[in-house]
């Protein structure tokens, strides 16, 4: 009812996680029960078939959990997750990162972002289209990094991690919008505190013309928190 179409099975294999991107066209990555990853995207003709687009995917060498997708203005995707073992040469919990090139082909290479033993994370874009990654470590502290200015489709350069002033969990990053829904053009971060309270932090820098390779923008907490634990 309510204008919704009838539901349909979207993936026959048992799924543990799903990551969706919808900024410039729909795309979905799922992690199945055997930890394999599958990818599916929509075109003007409808949804394409599920695929494991690179050898590392098909051989189940790309093993990650806590998967997240980020989409750029040209529709290409970045895939993030945390290592479930050390097969990629990074310790368990290291944030792993791969992406698509300009022809929507996935790289086989996996790049790690060491320094935070992540148990949860979120990713979003600022007003300049630059990605920001917020990760919760095993102690419940939040750390943030952003992608430095790099040639198009070379997305390995990241700033140093910066620890945020609050201890929180389950972060959610609200990205900017140009449609008036978020008129201050800031990134907004919401996270649940240790006692169940809700914390809010946001960008201090509003200059959309600032070069992308500057120091990390400051995040400023609200003077009070909202949402007592219930």
PDB file of C-alpha atoms in Angstrom:
ATOM      1  CA  UNK A   1       0.000   0.000   0.000  1.00  0.00           C
ATOM      2  CA  UNK A   2       0.857   3.673   0.078  1.00  0.00           C
ATOM      3  CA  UNK A   3       2.265   3.632  -3.457  1.00  0.00           C
ATOM      4  CA  UNK A   4       4.862   0.930  -2.769  1.00  0.00           C
ATOM      5  CA  UNK A   5       5.374  -1.802  -5.370  1.00  0.00           C
ATOM      6  CA  UNK A   6       5.200  -5.446  -4.408  1.00  0.00           C
ATOM      7  CA  UNK A   7       8.426  -6.653  -2.742  1.00  0.00           C
ATOM      8  CA  UNK A   8      10.759  -8.968  -4.608  1.00  0.00           C
ATOM      9  CA  UNK A   9      13.797 -11.030  -3.674  1.00  0.00           C
ATOM     10  CA  UNK A  10      16.807  -8.952  -4.685  1.00  0.00           C
ATOM     11  CA  UNK A  11      19.564 -11.456  -3.853  1.00  0.00           C
ATOM     12  CA  UNK A  12      18.993 -15.198  -3.479  1.00  0.00           C
ATOM     13  CA  UNK A  13      22.166 -15.870  -1.486  1.00  0.00           C
ATOM     14  CA  UNK A  14      22.116 -15.372   2.298  1.00  0.00           C
ATOM     15  CA  UNK A  15      23.350 -11.831   3.025  1.00  0.00           C
ATOM     16  CA  UNK A  16      25.016 -10.496   6.171  1.00  0.00           C
ATOM     17  CA  UNK A  17      25.507  -6.859   5.155  1.00  0.00           C
ATOM     18  CA  UNK A  18      24.421  -4.463   2.436  1.00  0.00           C
ATOM     19  CA  UNK A  19      25.845  -1.100   1.347  1.00  0.00           C
ATOM     20  CA  UNK A  20      23.874   1.180  -0.978  1.00  0.00           C
ATOM     21  CA  UNK A  21      24.858   4.275  -2.973  1.00  0.00           C
ATOM     22  CA  UNK A  22      22.239   6.409  -4.711  1.00  0.00           C
ATOM     23  CA  UNK A  23      23.715   9.855  -5.391  1.00  0.00           C
ATOM     24  CA  UNK A  24      24.226   9.476  -9.161  1.00  0.00           C
ATOM     25  CA  UNK A  25      22.513   6.179  -9.868  1.00  0.00           C
ATOM     26  CA  UNK A  26      21.848   3.138  -7.727  1.00  0.00           C
ATOM     27  CA  UNK A  27      24.558   0.663  -6.764  1.00  0.00           C
ATOM     28  CA  UNK A  28      24.610  -2.110  -4.161  1.00  0.00           C
ATOM     29  CA  UNK A  29      27.377  -4.217  -2.620  1.00  0.00           C
ATOM     30  CA  UNK A  30      26.481  -7.135  -0.343  1.00  0.00           C
ATOM     31  CA  UNK A  31      28.564  -9.314   1.947  1.00  0.00           C
ATOM     32  CA  UNK A  32      27.303 -12.888   1.908  1.00  0.00           C
ATOM     33  CA  UNK A  33      27.480 -15.445   4.713  1.00  0.00           C
ATOM     34  CA  UNK A  34      30.725 -16.881   3.284  1.00  0.00           C
ATOM     35  CA  UNK A  35      32.223 -13.321   3.456  1.00  0.00           C
ATOM     36  CA  UNK A  36      32.259 -13.035  -0.357  1.00  0.00           C
ATOM     37  CA  UNK A  37      31.302  -9.682  -1.885  1.00  0.00           C
ATOM     38  CA  UNK A  38      28.912  -9.121  -4.792  1.00  0.00           C
ATOM     39  CA  UNK A  39      28.135  -5.992  -6.740  1.00  0.00           C
ATOM     40  CA  UNK A  40      25.076  -4.842  -8.665  1.00  0.00           C
ATOM     41  CA  UNK A  41      24.177  -1.531 -10.267  1.00  0.00           C
ATOM     42  CA  UNK A  42      21.214   0.009 -12.017  1.00  0.00           C
ATOM     43  CA  UNK A  43      21.323   1.485 -15.511  1.00  0.00           C
ATOM     44  CA  UNK A  44      18.649   3.222 -17.586  1.00  0.00           C
ATOM     45  CA  UNK A  45      17.573  -0.277 -18.662  1.00  0.00           C
ATOM     46  CA  UNK A  46      17.166  -1.587 -15.116  1.00  0.00           C
ATOM     47  CA  UNK A  47      19.299  -3.573 -12.702  1.00  0.00           C
ATOM     48  CA  UNK A  48      22.262  -5.495 -14.046  1.00  0.00           C
ATOM     49  CA  UNK A  49      23.036  -9.014 -12.824  1.00  0.00           C
ATOM     50  CA  UNK A  50      25.012  -9.618  -9.643  1.00  0.00           C
ATOM     51  CA  UNK A  51      28.722  -9.933 -10.308  1.00  0.00           C
ATOM     52  CA  UNK A  52      32.100 -10.365  -8.661  1.00  0.00           C
ATOM     53  CA  UNK A  53      33.834  -7.957 -11.022  1.00  0.00           C
ATOM     54  CA  UNK A  54      37.496  -8.708 -10.289  1.00  0.00           C
ATOM     55  CA  UNK A  55      39.535 -11.831  -9.599  1.00  0.00           C
ATOM     56  CA  UNK A  56      40.032 -10.820  -5.970  1.00  0.00           C
ATOM     57  CA  UNK A  57      36.251 -10.747  -5.548  1.00  0.00           C
ATOM     58  CA  UNK A  58      35.649 -14.071  -7.296  1.00  0.00           C
ATOM     59  CA  UNK A  59      38.427 -15.836  -5.349  1.00  0.00           C
ATOM     60  CA  UNK A  60      37.057 -14.429  -2.078  1.00  0.00           C
ATOM     61  CA  UNK A  61      40.362 -12.654  -1.453  1.00  0.00           C
ATOM     62  CA  UNK A  62      38.630  -9.326  -0.823  1.00  0.00           C
ATOM     63  CA  UNK A  63      37.408 -10.125   2.679  1.00  0.00           C
ATOM     64  CA  UNK A  64      35.937  -7.263   4.673  1.00  0.00           C
ATOM     65  CA  UNK A  65      32.994  -6.416   6.921  1.00  0.00           C
ATOM     66  CA  UNK A  66      31.345  -3.154   8.030  1.00  0.00           C
ATOM     67  CA  UNK A  67      31.074  -2.308   4.333  1.00  0.00           C
ATOM     68  CA  UNK A  68      30.267   1.222   3.159  1.00  0.00           C
ATOM     69  CA  UNK A  69      29.884   2.766  -0.299  1.00  0.00           C
ATOM     70  CA  UNK A  70      30.606   6.355  -1.286  1.00  0.00           C
ATOM     71  CA  UNK A  71      29.683   7.798  -4.681  1.00  0.00           C
ATOM     72  CA  UNK A  72      31.328  10.650  -6.589  1.00  0.00           C
ATOM     73  CA  UNK A  73      29.744  13.175  -8.915  1.00  0.00           C
ATOM     74  CA  UNK A  74      30.697  11.102 -11.964  1.00  0.00           C
ATOM     75  CA  UNK A  75      28.933   8.072 -10.468  1.00  0.00           C
ATOM     76  CA  UNK A  76      32.090   6.110  -9.635  1.00  0.00           C
ATOM     77  CA  UNK A  77      32.223   4.360  -6.284  1.00  0.00           C
ATOM     78  CA  UNK A  78      34.564   3.877  -3.345  1.00  0.00           C
ATOM     79  CA  UNK A  79      34.162   0.753  -1.210  1.00  0.00           C
ATOM     80  CA  UNK A  80      35.299   0.690   2.416  1.00  0.00           C
ATOM     81  CA  UNK A  81      35.321  -2.120   4.960  1.00  0.00           C
ATOM     82  CA  UNK A  82      37.360  -3.549   7.817  1.00  0.00           C
ATOM     83  CA  UNK A  83      39.706  -6.520   7.447  1.00  0.00           C
ATOM     84  CA  UNK A  84      38.347  -9.814   8.806  1.00  0.00           C
ATOM     85  CA  UNK A  85      41.765 -11.507   8.577  1.00  0.00           C
ATOM     86  CA  UNK A  86      45.330 -10.632   7.592  1.00  0.00           C
ATOM     87  CA  UNK A  87      45.231 -12.041   4.047  1.00  0.00           C
ATOM     88  CA  UNK A  88      45.602  -8.555   2.548  1.00  0.00           C
ATOM     89  CA  UNK A  89      48.667  -7.924   4.714  1.00  0.00           C
ATOM     90  CA  UNK A  90      46.845  -5.705   7.226  1.00  0.00           C
ATOM     91  CA  UNK A  91      45.819  -6.549  10.806  1.00  0.00           C
ATOM     92  CA  UNK A  92      42.205  -7.433  11.591  1.00  0.00           C
ATOM     93  CA  UNK A  93      40.166  -4.247  11.994  1.00  0.00           C
ATOM     94  CA  UNK A  94      42.241  -2.205   9.525  1.00  0.00           C
ATOM     95  CA  UNK A  95      40.058  -0.108   7.226  1.00  0.00           C
ATOM     96  CA  UNK A  96      40.364  -1.380   3.655  1.00  0.00           C
ATOM     97  CA  UNK A  97      39.613   0.717   0.587  1.00  0.00           C
ATOM     98  CA  UNK A  98      39.147   0.074  -3.134  1.00  0.00           C
ATOM     99  CA  UNK A  99      37.422   2.069  -5.861  1.00  0.00           C
ATOM    100  CA  UNK A 100      36.304   2.312  -9.475  1.00  0.00           C
ATOM    101  CA  UNK A 101      38.138   4.024 -12.286  1.00  0.00           C
ATOM    102  CA  UNK A 102      36.523   6.329 -14.873  1.00  0.00           C
ATOM    103  CA  UNK A 103      35.115   3.375 -16.824  1.00  0.00           C
ATOM    104  CA  UNK A 104      33.462   1.938 -13.674  1.00  0.00           C
ATOM    105  CA  UNK A 105      36.006  -0.889 -13.453  1.00  0.00           C
ATOM    106  CA  UNK A 106      37.055  -1.899  -9.939  1.00  0.00           C
ATOM    107  CA  UNK A 107      40.718  -1.960  -8.971  1.00  0.00           C
ATOM    108  CA  UNK A 108      42.099  -5.305  -7.830  1.00  0.00           C
ATOM    109  CA  UNK A 109      44.454  -3.555  -5.421  1.00  0.00           C
ATOM    110  CA  UNK A 110      43.350  -3.101  -1.821  1.00  0.00           C
ATOM    111  CA  UNK A 111      44.727  -0.213   0.189  1.00  0.00           C
ATOM    112  CA  UNK A 112      44.692  -0.245   3.969  1.00  0.00           C
ATOM    113  CA  UNK A 113      44.224   2.761   6.241  1.00  0.00           C
ATOM    114  CA  UNK A 114      46.156   1.648   9.351  1.00  0.00           C
ATOM    115  CA  UNK A 115      46.197   3.450  12.673  1.00  0.00           C
ATOM    116  CA  UNK A 116      42.680   2.695  13.923  1.00  0.00           C
ATOM    117  CA  UNK A 117      41.419  -0.738  14.920  1.00  0.00           C
ATOM    118  CA  UNK A 118      37.948   0.038  13.618  1.00  0.00           C
ATOM    119  CA  UNK A 119      34.778  -1.671  14.767  1.00  0.00           C
ATOM    120  CA  UNK A 120      32.422   0.770  13.046  1.00  0.00           C
ATOM    121  CA  UNK A 121      32.691   3.657  10.598  1.00  0.00           C
ATOM    122  CA  UNK A 122      30.833   6.017   8.311  1.00  0.00           C
ATOM    123  CA  UNK A 123      31.817   8.011   5.230  1.00  0.00           C
ATOM    124  CA  UNK A 124      30.452  11.178   3.613  1.00  0.00           C
ATOM    125  CA  UNK A 125      31.385  14.008   1.233  1.00  0.00           C
ATOM    126  CA  UNK A 126      31.813  17.688   2.028  1.00  0.00           C
ATOM    127  CA  UNK A 127      30.785  20.681  -0.108  1.00  0.00           C
ATOM    128  CA  UNK A 128      33.895  20.248  -2.269  1.00  0.00           C
ATOM    129  CA  UNK A 129      33.159  16.565  -2.918  1.00  0.00           C
ATOM    130  CA  UNK A 130      36.002  15.402  -0.667  1.00  0.00           C
ATOM    131  CA  UNK A 131      35.444  12.201   1.277  1.00  0.00           C
ATOM    132  CA  UNK A 132      35.616  12.153   5.082  1.00  0.00           C
ATOM    133  CA  UNK A 133      35.900   8.895   6.994  1.00  0.00           C
ATOM    134  CA  UNK A 134      34.917   8.618  10.669  1.00  0.00           C
ATOM    135  CA  UNK A 135      35.898   5.426  12.490  1.00  0.00           C
ATOM    136  CA  UNK A 136      35.139   4.096  15.961  1.00  0.00           C
ATOM    137  CA  UNK A 137      38.048   2.176  17.475  1.00  0.00           C
ATOM    138  CA  UNK A 138      37.913  -0.789  19.860  1.00  0.00           C
ATOM    139  CA  UNK A 139      37.888   1.602  22.846  1.00  0.00           C
ATOM    140  CA  UNK A 140      34.827   3.486  21.568  1.00  0.00           C
ATOM    141  CA  UNK A 141      36.766   6.609  20.556  1.00  0.00           C
ATOM    142  CA  UNK A 142      36.077   8.339  17.228  1.00  0.00           C
ATOM    143  CA  UNK A 143      38.767   9.289  14.706  1.00  0.00           C
ATOM    144  CA  UNK A 144      38.402  11.205  11.447  1.00  0.00           C
ATOM    145  CA  UNK A 145      40.440  11.443   8.242  1.00  0.00           C
ATOM    146  CA  UNK A 146      39.791  13.030   4.859  1.00  0.00           C
ATOM    147  CA  UNK A 147      41.021  12.314   1.359  1.00  0.00           C
ATOM    148  CA  UNK A 148      43.740  14.634   0.125  1.00  0.00           C
ATOM    149  CA  UNK A 149      43.708  16.237  -3.303  1.00  0.00           C
ATOM    150  CA  UNK A 150      44.837  13.574  -5.772  1.00  0.00           C
ATOM    151  CA  UNK A 151      44.551  12.994  -9.533  1.00  0.00           C
ATOM    152  CA  UNK A 152      41.106  11.798 -10.537  1.00  0.00           C
ATOM    153  CA  UNK A 153      40.517   8.114  -9.752  1.00  0.00           C
ATOM    154  CA  UNK A 154      43.709   7.866  -7.668  1.00  0.00           C
ATOM    155  CA  UNK A 155      42.269   7.845  -4.181  1.00  0.00           C
ATOM    156  CA  UNK A 156      45.097   6.575  -1.975  1.00  0.00           C
ATOM    157  CA  UNK A 157      46.080   9.880  -0.314  1.00  0.00           C
ATOM    158  CA  UNK A 158      44.526  10.499   3.116  1.00  0.00           C
ATOM    159  CA  UNK A 159      45.216  12.927   5.949  1.00  0.00           C
ATOM    160  CA  UNK A 160      46.511  11.773   9.315  1.00  0.00           C
ATOM    161  CA  UNK A 161      43.901  10.466  11.720  1.00  0.00           C
ATOM    162  CA  UNK A 162      42.534  13.038  14.159  1.00  0.00           C
ATOM    163  CA  UNK A 163      40.900  11.854  17.388  1.00  0.00           C
ATOM    164  CA  UNK A 164      37.617  13.594  18.166  1.00  0.00           C
ATOM    165  CA  UNK A 165      36.953  14.991  21.613  1.00  0.00           C
ATOM    166  CA  UNK A 166      34.014  12.710  22.415  1.00  0.00           C
ATOM    167  CA  UNK A 167      33.844   9.035  23.182  1.00  0.00           C
ATOM    168  CA  UNK A 168      30.883   7.724  21.223  1.00  0.00           C
ATOM    169  CA  UNK A 169      29.693   4.775  19.203  1.00  0.00           C
ATOM    170  CA  UNK A 170      27.653   4.029  16.079  1.00  0.00           C
ATOM    171  CA  UNK A 171      28.575   7.240  14.226  1.00  0.00           C
ATOM    172  CA  UNK A 172      26.344   8.596  11.468  1.00  0.00           C
ATOM    173  CA  UNK A 173      27.648  11.276   9.101  1.00  0.00           C
ATOM    174  CA  UNK A 174      25.097  13.576   7.488  1.00  0.00           C
ATOM    175  CA  UNK A 175      26.444  14.957   4.205  1.00  0.00           C
ATOM    176  CA  UNK A 176      25.857  18.357   2.649  1.00  0.00           C
ATOM    177  CA  UNK A 177      22.948  19.059   0.352  1.00  0.00           C
ATOM    178  CA  UNK A 178      22.506  21.767  -2.290  1.00  0.00           C
ATOM    179  CA  UNK A 179      18.709  21.535  -2.300  1.00  0.00           C
ATOM    180  CA  UNK A 180      18.134  23.552   0.850  1.00  0.00           C
ATOM    181  CA  UNK A 181      17.821  20.545   3.153  1.00  0.00           C
ATOM    182  CA  UNK A 182      21.177  21.432   4.717  1.00  0.00           C
ATOM    183  CA  UNK A 183      21.649  25.117   3.863  1.00  0.00           C
ATOM    184  CA  UNK A 184      24.743  25.672   6.059  1.00  0.00           C
ATOM    185  CA  UNK A 185      26.787  23.393   3.752  1.00  0.00           C
ATOM    186  CA  UNK A 186      28.482  21.686   6.681  1.00  0.00           C
ATOM    187  CA  UNK A 187      29.165  18.049   7.385  1.00  0.00           C
ATOM    188  CA  UNK A 188      27.232  16.976  10.464  1.00  0.00           C
ATOM    189  CA  UNK A 189      28.297  14.041  12.618  1.00  0.00           C
ATOM    190  CA  UNK A 190      25.918  12.327  15.042  1.00  0.00           C
ATOM    191  CA  UNK A 191      27.076   9.613  17.423  1.00  0.00           C
ATOM    192  CA  UNK A 192      25.718   7.799  20.462  1.00  0.00           C
ATOM    193  CA  UNK A 193      27.681   8.468  23.655  1.00  0.00           C
ATOM    194  CA  UNK A 194      28.789   5.984  26.295  1.00  0.00           C
ATOM    195  CA  UNK A 195      25.660   6.605  28.390  1.00  0.00           C
ATOM    196  CA  UNK A 196      23.294   6.518  25.429  1.00  0.00           C
ATOM    197  CA  UNK A 197      23.235  10.293  24.898  1.00  0.00           C
ATOM    198  CA  UNK A 198      23.372  11.712  21.380  1.00  0.00           C
ATOM    199  CA  UNK A 199      26.368  13.870  20.401  1.00  0.00           C
ATOM    200  CA  UNK A 200      26.515  16.268  17.466  1.00  0.00           C
ATOM    201  CA  UNK A 201      29.598  17.742  15.795  1.00  0.00           C
ATOM    202  CA  UNK A 202      29.946  19.716  12.600  1.00  0.00           C
ATOM    203  CA  UNK A 203      32.437  21.444  10.325  1.00  0.00           C
ATOM    204  CA  UNK A 204      33.767  24.820  11.402  1.00  0.00           C
ATOM    205  CA  UNK A 205      35.072  25.719   7.937  1.00  0.00           C
ATOM    206  CA  UNK A 206      32.426  26.838   5.450  1.00  0.00           C
ATOM    207  CA  UNK A 207      34.661  28.114   2.649  1.00  0.00           C
ATOM    208  CA  UNK A 208      33.817  25.932  -0.377  1.00  0.00           C
ATOM    209  CA  UNK A 209      36.756  27.379  -2.295  1.00  0.00           C
ATOM    210  CA  UNK A 210      39.412  26.259   0.165  1.00  0.00           C
ATOM    211  CA  UNK A 211      41.958  23.902  -1.445  1.00  0.00           C
ATOM    212  CA  UNK A 212      41.360  20.235  -0.741  1.00  0.00           C
ATOM    213  CA  UNK A 213      44.844  19.556   0.649  1.00  0.00           C
ATOM    214  CA  UNK A 214      44.680  21.864   3.672  1.00  0.00           C
ATOM    215  CA  UNK A 215      44.797  20.759   7.281  1.00  0.00           C
ATOM    216  CA  UNK A 216      41.850  18.806   8.574  1.00  0.00           C
ATOM    217  CA  UNK A 217      38.846  21.045   9.321  1.00  0.00           C
ATOM    218  CA  UNK A 218      37.966  21.422  12.965  1.00  0.00           C
ATOM    219  CA  UNK A 219      34.912  19.675  14.348  1.00  0.00           C
ATOM    220  CA  UNK A 220      33.144  21.590  17.125  1.00  0.00           C
ATOM    221  CA  UNK A 221      30.838  19.928  19.664  1.00  0.00           C
ATOM    222  CA  UNK A 222      27.540  21.387  20.721  1.00  0.00           C
ATOM    223  CA  UNK A 223      27.665  22.891  24.232  1.00  0.00           C
ATOM    224  CA  UNK A 224      25.166  20.291  25.380  1.00  0.00           C
ATOM    225  CA  UNK A 225      24.059  16.845  24.273  1.00  0.00           C
ATOM    226  CA  UNK A 226      20.617  15.675  23.302  1.00  0.00           C
ATOM    227  CA  UNK A 227      18.688  12.452  23.811  1.00  0.00           C
ATOM    228  CA  UNK A 228      19.006  10.839  27.224  1.00  0.00           C
ATOM    229  CA  UNK A 229      19.354   7.067  27.175  1.00  0.00           C
ATOM    230  CA  UNK A 230      16.031   5.317  27.584  1.00  0.00           C
TER     231      UNK A 230
END
